[in-house]
Amino acid sequence: MKSSELQYTSYKELLASFKDWLDILGYSDAMCKNYPAQLCEFLYWLEQQEVPHICYIKDYHVRKYYELLKQRPNKTRGGGLSNIYLNNHLQSLQKFREYLKKHTAYTFNLPIKREKAEQREKLNILSPEEVKDLFSATNYSHELKRFRARQKAMLVCLYSCGMRRNEVVNLEIQDILFDKERIYVRKGKNYKERFIPINLYNLQILEDYVYDARMEFKKSSESNYVFISRRSTKISGATLENDLKRIIKATEDARLIEKNITPHTLRHSIATHFLAAGMKIEDIQQFLGHSSLESTQIYTHILNHKSS
């Protein structure tokens, strides 16, 4: 089904507000794009069924819509939609229900079980050696020293501290507790705050950047943010991702360049490396700031898959 323009004002407003909510909570660019797109399909279908408002959604509407999804052909590889796609679609509706519970007086049931995946979706995980190559590349990833230092400090936050992209972008200097060897995340996902431990080696990288290289940015003293642009304004998520791409390119490693390495790849990688080293899953959950242990347990499946 192609997403079509919604006609009902109530649905348009809900979709726009849902998008803003995902962005504020710091979800990845992919989720901020895919969740609303999949929700739009559902809302558009409801319009075709002349269901004018969320409060009129019944269980049979949801079941009928899901059956149509399962019958939809896969234009890429033939056959029907994959179980992974169907589960992702369900997850977008579950997230929308979460939004409704927090912001409106209405919600709806989701009387559908997740599909059993044919094979577990693989996350893009880097090896410790590949991570080392990225850090080494920051010695020559930019012609200017202050930008190389910024890129190296970014890697510390993304990998060594397992921070999300938006958490890095919104990090302030006062949030790096040098004396306590902690980083305070004040704008985590779902507004959840946490403290992240950081070792002395990585803390020194941040200190060198903040109190040396960062000072070379024009008007740097006027900003409280750790990662700033040429004009000393807070960097955007796109700038962070461009810096990462520049580091990857600087490795001149064809395998790394071909991989789809994103800021979240580094977060997945450190979690997997911690688990392989024997760290308790509950401690990894706290480190990553996951609300549910279920979100963290995916790394046990990755490790089991790699060892089998």
CSV table of C-alpha atoms in Angstrom, one decimal:
chain,number,residue,atom,x,y,z
A,1,MET,CA,0.0,0.0,0.0
A,2,LYS,CA,1.3,3.4,-0.9
A,3,SER,CA,1.0,6.0,1.8
A,4,SER,CA,-1.5,8.6,0.7
A,5,GLU,CA,-2.4,12.0,2.0
A,6,LEU,CA,-4.7,11.9,5.0
A,7,GLN,CA,-8.0,13.8,4.8
A,8,TYR,CA,-9.3,13.8,8.3
A,9,THR,CA,-8.0,16.6,10.4
A,10,SER,CA,-7.9,14.5,13.6
A,11,TYR,CA,-5.6,12.0,11.9
A,12,LYS,CA,-3.4,14.7,10.4
A,13,GLU,CA,-2.9,16.3,13.8
A,14,LEU,CA,-2.2,13.0,15.5
A,15,LEU,CA,0.4,12.0,12.9
A,16,ALA,CA,2.2,15.4,13.1
A,17,SER,CA,2.2,15.3,16.9
A,18,PHE,CA,3.5,11.7,16.9
A,19,LYS,CA,6.4,12.6,14.7
A,20,ASP,CA,7.3,15.5,17.0
A,21,TRP,CA,7.1,13.2,20.0
A,22,LEU,CA,9.5,10.7,18.5
A,23,ASP,CA,12.0,13.4,17.6
A,24,ILE,CA,11.9,15.0,21.1
A,25,LEU,CA,12.5,11.6,22.7
A,26,GLY,CA,15.6,11.1,20.6
A,27,TYR,CA,14.6,8.2,18.4
A,28,SER,CA,16.9,7.4,15.5
A,29,ASP,CA,16.3,9.0,12.1
A,30,ALA,CA,15.1,5.7,10.7
A,31,MET,CA,12.5,5.3,13.4
A,32,CYS,CA,11.4,8.9,13.1
A,33,LYS,CA,10.8,8.2,9.4
A,34,ASN,CA,9.5,4.6,9.4
A,35,TYR,CA,7.1,4.7,12.4
A,36,PRO,CA,5.1,7.7,11.1
A,37,ALA,CA,5.1,6.3,7.6
A,38,GLN,CA,3.6,3.0,8.8
A,39,LEU,CA,1.2,4.7,11.1
A,40,CYS,CA,0.1,6.9,8.1
A,41,GLU,CA,-0.8,3.7,6.2
A,42,PHE,CA,-3.0,2.5,9.1
A,43,LEU,CA,-4.7,5.9,9.4
A,44,TYR,CA,-5.3,6.1,5.7
A,45,TRP,CA,-6.8,2.6,5.7
A,46,LEU,CA,-9.1,3.7,8.6
A,47,GLU,CA,-10.3,6.6,6.5
A,48,GLN,CA,-11.2,4.3,3.7
A,49,GLN,CA,-13.3,2.3,6.2
A,50,GLU,CA,-14.9,5.6,7.3
A,51,VAL,CA,-13.5,5.4,10.8
A,52,PRO,CA,-13.3,9.1,11.6
A,53,HIS,CA,-11.6,9.1,14.9
A,54,ILE,CA,-9.3,6.9,17.1
A,55,CYS,CA,-12.1,6.4,19.6
A,56,TYR,CA,-14.1,4.4,17.0
A,57,ILE,CA,-11.3,1.8,16.4
A,58,LYS,CA,-12.4,-1.7,17.2
A,59,ASP,CA,-10.5,-5.0,17.5
A,60,TYR,CA,-11.9,-6.2,14.2
A,61,HIS,CA,-10.6,-3.1,12.4
A,62,VAL,CA,-7.0,-3.9,13.6
A,63,ARG,CA,-7.3,-7.6,12.7
A,64,LYS,CA,-8.7,-6.9,9.2
A,65,TYR,CA,-5.9,-4.3,8.6
A,66,TYR,CA,-3.3,-6.8,9.7
A,67,GLU,CA,-4.7,-9.5,7.5
A,68,LEU,CA,-4.4,-7.2,4.5
A,69,LEU,CA,-0.8,-6.5,5.4
A,70,LYS,CA,0.0,-10.2,5.4
A,71,GLN,CA,-1.6,-10.6,2.0
A,72,ARG,CA,0.3,-7.7,0.5
A,73,PRO,CA,2.9,-8.8,-2.1
A,74,ASN,CA,6.6,-8.0,-1.5
A,75,LYS,CA,7.6,-6.1,-4.6
A,76,THR,CA,11.3,-6.4,-3.9
A,77,ARG,CA,11.8,-10.2,-3.6
A,78,GLY,CA,8.3,-11.6,-4.4
A,79,GLY,CA,6.0,-13.5,-2.1
A,80,GLY,CA,4.5,-11.8,0.9
A,81,LEU,CA,5.9,-9.2,3.4
A,82,SER,CA,8.6,-10.6,5.6
A,83,ASN,CA,7.9,-11.4,9.3
A,84,ILE,CA,10.5,-8.8,10.2
A,85,TYR,CA,8.6,-6.1,8.3
A,86,LEU,CA,5.3,-7.2,9.8
A,87,ASN,CA,6.8,-7.1,13.3
A,88,ASN,CA,8.2,-3.6,12.6
A,89,HIS,CA,4.8,-2.5,11.5
A,90,LEU,CA,3.3,-3.8,14.7
A,91,GLN,CA,6.0,-2.1,16.7
A,92,SER,CA,5.1,1.3,15.1
A,93,LEU,CA,1.4,0.8,16.2
A,94,GLN,CA,2.5,-0.2,19.7
A,95,LYS,CA,4.6,3.0,19.9
A,96,PHE,CA,1.6,5.0,18.7
A,97,ARG,CA,-0.5,3.4,21.4
A,98,GLU,CA,2.1,4.5,23.9
A,99,TYR,CA,1.9,8.0,22.6
A,100,LEU,CA,-1.9,8.0,22.9
A,101,LYS,CA,-1.8,6.8,26.5
A,102,LYS,CA,0.5,9.6,27.4
A,103,HIS,CA,-1.2,12.4,25.5
A,104,THR,CA,-4.9,11.7,24.9
A,105,ALA,CA,-7.9,10.1,26.5
A,106,TYR,CA,-8.2,7.5,23.7
A,107,THR,CA,-6.4,4.4,22.7
A,108,PHE,CA,-7.1,1.1,21.0
A,109,ASN,CA,-6.3,-2.6,21.5
A,110,LEU,CA,-3.7,-4.4,19.4
A,111,PRO,CA,-5.0,-8.0,19.5
A,112,ILE,CA,-2.2,-9.4,17.4
A,113,LYS,CA,0.9,-11.5,18.3
A,114,ARG,CA,4.3,-10.8,16.9
A,115,GLU,CA,5.3,-13.1,14.0
A,116,LYS,CA,8.0,-15.6,14.5
A,117,ALA,CA,11.0,-14.4,12.6
A,118,GLU,CA,12.4,-16.7,9.9
A,119,GLN,CA,15.9,-15.6,11.1
A,120,ARG,CA,16.9,-13.1,13.7
A,121,GLU,CA,17.6,-9.7,12.2
A,122,LYS,CA,21.3,-9.0,12.2
A,123,LEU,CA,22.6,-5.9,13.8
A,124,ASN,CA,25.7,-4.3,12.3
A,125,ILE,CA,28.3,-5.0,14.9
A,126,LEU,CA,32.0,-3.9,14.6
A,127,SER,CA,34.8,-6.0,16.0
A,128,PRO,CA,37.1,-4.5,18.6
A,129,GLU,CA,39.9,-4.3,15.9
A,130,GLU,CA,37.6,-2.3,13.6
A,131,VAL,CA,36.8,0.1,16.4
A,132,LYS,CA,40.5,0.6,17.1
A,133,ASP,CA,40.9,1.4,13.4
A,134,LEU,CA,38.3,4.1,13.7
A,135,PHE,CA,40.1,5.7,16.6
A,136,SER,CA,43.4,5.5,14.8
A,137,ALA,CA,41.9,7.2,11.8
A,138,THR,CA,41.1,10.3,13.9
A,139,ASN,CA,44.8,11.1,13.8
A,140,TYR,CA,44.4,12.1,10.1
A,141,SER,CA,40.7,12.3,9.4
A,142,HIS,CA,40.7,16.1,9.1
A,143,GLU,CA,43.3,18.7,8.1
A,144,LEU,CA,42.6,20.7,11.2
A,145,LYS,CA,43.6,19.4,14.7
A,146,ARG,CA,40.5,20.8,16.5
A,147,PHE,CA,38.2,18.8,14.2
A,148,ARG,CA,40.3,15.7,14.6
A,149,ALA,CA,40.0,16.1,18.4
A,150,ARG,CA,36.2,16.6,18.1
A,151,GLN,CA,35.9,13.5,16.0
A,152,LYS,CA,37.9,11.4,18.5
A,153,ALA,CA,35.8,12.7,21.4
A,154,MET,CA,32.7,11.8,19.5
A,155,LEU,CA,33.9,8.3,19.2
A,156,VAL,CA,34.5,8.1,22.9
A,157,CYS,CA,30.8,9.2,23.5
A,158,LEU,CA,29.3,7.0,20.8
A,159,TYR,CA,31.3,3.8,21.4
A,160,SER,CA,33.1,3.9,24.8
A,161,CYS,CA,30.1,5.5,26.5
A,162,GLY,CA,27.4,3.9,24.3
A,163,MET,CA,25.5,7.1,23.9
A,164,ARG,CA,22.7,7.8,21.4
A,165,ARG,CA,23.2,10.4,18.7
A,166,ASN,CA,20.9,12.9,20.3
A,167,GLU,CA,22.5,12.4,23.7
A,168,VAL,CA,25.9,13.3,22.2
A,169,VAL,CA,24.5,16.3,20.4
A,170,ASN,CA,22.9,17.7,23.6
A,171,LEU,CA,25.8,16.9,25.9
A,172,GLU,CA,26.9,20.0,27.9
A,173,ILE,CA,30.4,20.6,29.4
A,174,GLN,CA,28.9,20.6,32.9
A,175,ASP,CA,27.6,17.0,32.2
A,176,ILE,CA,31.1,15.6,32.1
A,177,LEU,CA,31.9,15.0,35.7
A,178,PHE,CA,35.7,14.7,35.5
A,179,ASP,CA,36.2,14.3,39.2
A,180,LYS,CA,33.7,11.5,39.5
A,181,GLU,CA,34.6,9.7,36.2
A,182,ARG,CA,31.0,9.9,35.1
A,183,ILE,CA,28.9,11.5,32.3
A,184,TYR,CA,25.5,12.7,33.1
A,185,VAL,CA,22.9,12.1,30.4
A,186,ARG,CA,20.1,14.6,31.0
A,187,LYS,CA,18.3,14.2,27.7
A,188,GLY,CA,18.1,10.4,27.3
A,189,LYS,CA,15.3,8.5,25.4
A,190,ASN,CA,11.9,8.9,27.1
A,191,TYR,CA,13.4,11.7,29.2
A,192,LYS,CA,15.3,9.1,31.2
A,193,GLU,CA,18.4,10.4,32.9
A,194,ARG,CA,21.4,8.3,33.8
A,195,PHE,CA,25.1,8.4,34.7
A,196,ILE,CA,27.6,6.6,32.5
A,197,PRO,CA,31.0,5.5,33.9
A,198,ILE,CA,34.0,6.5,31.9
A,199,ASN,CA,37.6,5.3,32.4
A,200,LEU,CA,40.6,7.7,32.8
A,201,TYR,CA,41.9,7.0,29.3
A,202,ASN,CA,38.7,8.1,27.6
A,203,LEU,CA,38.2,10.9,30.1
A,204,GLN,CA,41.6,12.3,29.1
A,205,ILE,CA,40.5,12.3,25.4
A,206,LEU,CA,37.4,14.4,26.4
A,207,GLU,CA,39.5,16.7,28.6
A,208,ASP,CA,42.0,17.3,25.8
A,209,TYR,CA,39.2,18.2,23.5
A,210,VAL,CA,37.2,20.3,25.8
A,211,TYR,CA,40.0,22.3,27.4
A,212,ASP,CA,42.4,22.5,24.4
A,213,ALA,CA,41.1,21.8,20.9
A,214,ARG,CA,37.6,23.1,21.6
A,215,MET,CA,39.0,26.5,22.7
A,216,GLU,CA,40.3,27.0,19.2
A,217,PHE,CA,36.7,27.3,17.8
A,218,LYS,CA,35.6,30.9,17.4
A,219,LYS,CA,33.5,32.1,20.3
A,220,SER,CA,33.6,28.7,21.9
A,221,SER,CA,33.2,30.3,25.4
A,222,GLU,CA,29.7,31.4,24.4
A,223,SER,CA,28.4,27.9,24.2
A,224,ASN,CA,27.8,25.3,26.9
A,225,TYR,CA,27.6,22.4,24.5
A,226,VAL,CA,30.5,20.0,24.2
A,227,PHE,CA,30.3,19.5,20.5
A,228,ILE,CA,30.2,22.7,18.6
A,229,SER,CA,30.3,23.8,14.9
A,230,ARG,CA,32.7,26.2,13.2
A,231,ARG,CA,30.5,29.0,14.5
A,232,SER,CA,30.4,27.5,18.0
A,233,THR,CA,26.8,26.6,17.8
A,234,LYS,CA,25.5,23.2,18.9
A,235,ILE,CA,26.3,20.7,16.1
A,236,SER,CA,23.4,18.9,14.4
A,237,GLY,CA,22.8,15.2,14.2
A,238,ALA,CA,23.8,15.4,10.5
A,239,THR,CA,27.1,17.0,11.4
A,240,LEU,CA,27.8,14.2,13.8
A,241,GLU,CA,27.0,11.6,11.2
A,242,ASN,CA,29.2,13.4,8.6
A,243,ASP,CA,32.1,13.4,11.0
A,244,LEU,CA,31.7,9.6,11.5
A,245,LYS,CA,31.6,9.1,7.7
A,246,ARG,CA,34.8,11.2,7.4
A,247,ILE,CA,36.5,9.0,10.0
A,248,ILE,CA,35.4,5.8,8.2
A,249,LYS,CA,36.7,7.1,4.9
A,250,ALA,CA,40.0,8.0,6.5
A,251,THR,CA,40.6,4.4,7.5
A,252,GLU,CA,40.9,3.5,3.7
A,253,ASP,CA,39.5,0.1,4.7
A,254,ALA,CA,37.2,-1.2,2.0
A,255,ARG,CA,35.3,-3.5,4.4
A,256,LEU,CA,34.6,-0.6,6.9
A,257,ILE,CA,33.6,1.7,4.1
A,258,GLU,CA,31.2,-0.8,2.7
A,259,LYS,CA,29.5,-1.4,6.0
A,260,ASN,CA,26.5,0.8,6.9
A,261,ILE,CA,28.1,2.2,10.1
A,262,THR,CA,25.9,4.7,12.0
A,263,PRO,CA,26.2,6.2,15.4
A,264,HIS,CA,23.9,3.4,16.7
A,265,THR,CA,26.3,0.8,15.2
A,266,LEU,CA,28.9,1.9,17.8
A,267,ARG,CA,26.3,1.7,20.6
A,268,HIS,CA,25.4,-1.9,19.5
A,269,SER,CA,29.0,-2.8,19.3
A,270,ILE,CA,30.1,-1.7,22.8
A,271,ALA,CA,27.1,-3.5,24.3
A,272,THR,CA,28.0,-6.7,22.4
A,273,HIS,CA,31.7,-6.4,23.4
A,274,PHE,CA,30.7,-5.9,27.1
A,275,LEU,CA,28.5,-9.0,27.0
A,276,ALA,CA,31.3,-11.0,25.4
A,277,ALA,CA,33.6,-9.9,28.2
A,278,GLY,CA,31.2,-11.3,30.8
A,279,MET,CA,29.4,-8.1,31.9
A,280,LYS,CA,26.0,-8.8,33.4
A,281,ILE,CA,23.0,-8.1,31.2
A,282,GLU,CA,21.4,-6.0,33.9
A,283,ASP,CA,24.5,-3.8,34.1
A,284,ILE,CA,24.5,-3.3,30.3
A,285,GLN,CA,20.8,-2.4,30.5
A,286,GLN,CA,21.7,0.4,33.0
A,287,PHE,CA,24.7,1.5,31.0
A,288,LEU,CA,22.6,1.9,27.8
A,289,GLY,CA,19.6,3.4,29.5
A,290,HIS,CA,17.2,0.8,28.4
A,291,SER,CA,13.8,1.0,30.1
A,292,SER,CA,13.2,-2.7,29.6
A,293,LEU,CA,15.6,-5.7,29.9
A,294,GLU,CA,14.0,-7.1,26.8
A,295,SER,CA,15.6,-4.4,24.7
A,296,THR,CA,19.0,-5.4,26.0
A,297,GLN,CA,18.5,-9.1,25.6
A,298,ILE,CA,18.9,-8.8,21.9
A,299,TYR,CA,22.6,-8.7,22.4
A,300,THR,CA,22.6,-12.2,24.0
A,301,HIS,CA,21.0,-13.5,20.8
A,302,ILE,CA,23.6,-11.8,18.6
A,303,LEU,CA,26.4,-13.3,20.7
A,304,ASN,CA,24.8,-16.7,20.6
A,305,HIS,CA,24.4,-16.4,16.8
A,306,LYS,CA,28.0,-15.4,16.3
A,307,SER,CA,29.3,-18.3,18.5
A,308,SER,CA,27.1,-20.9,16.9
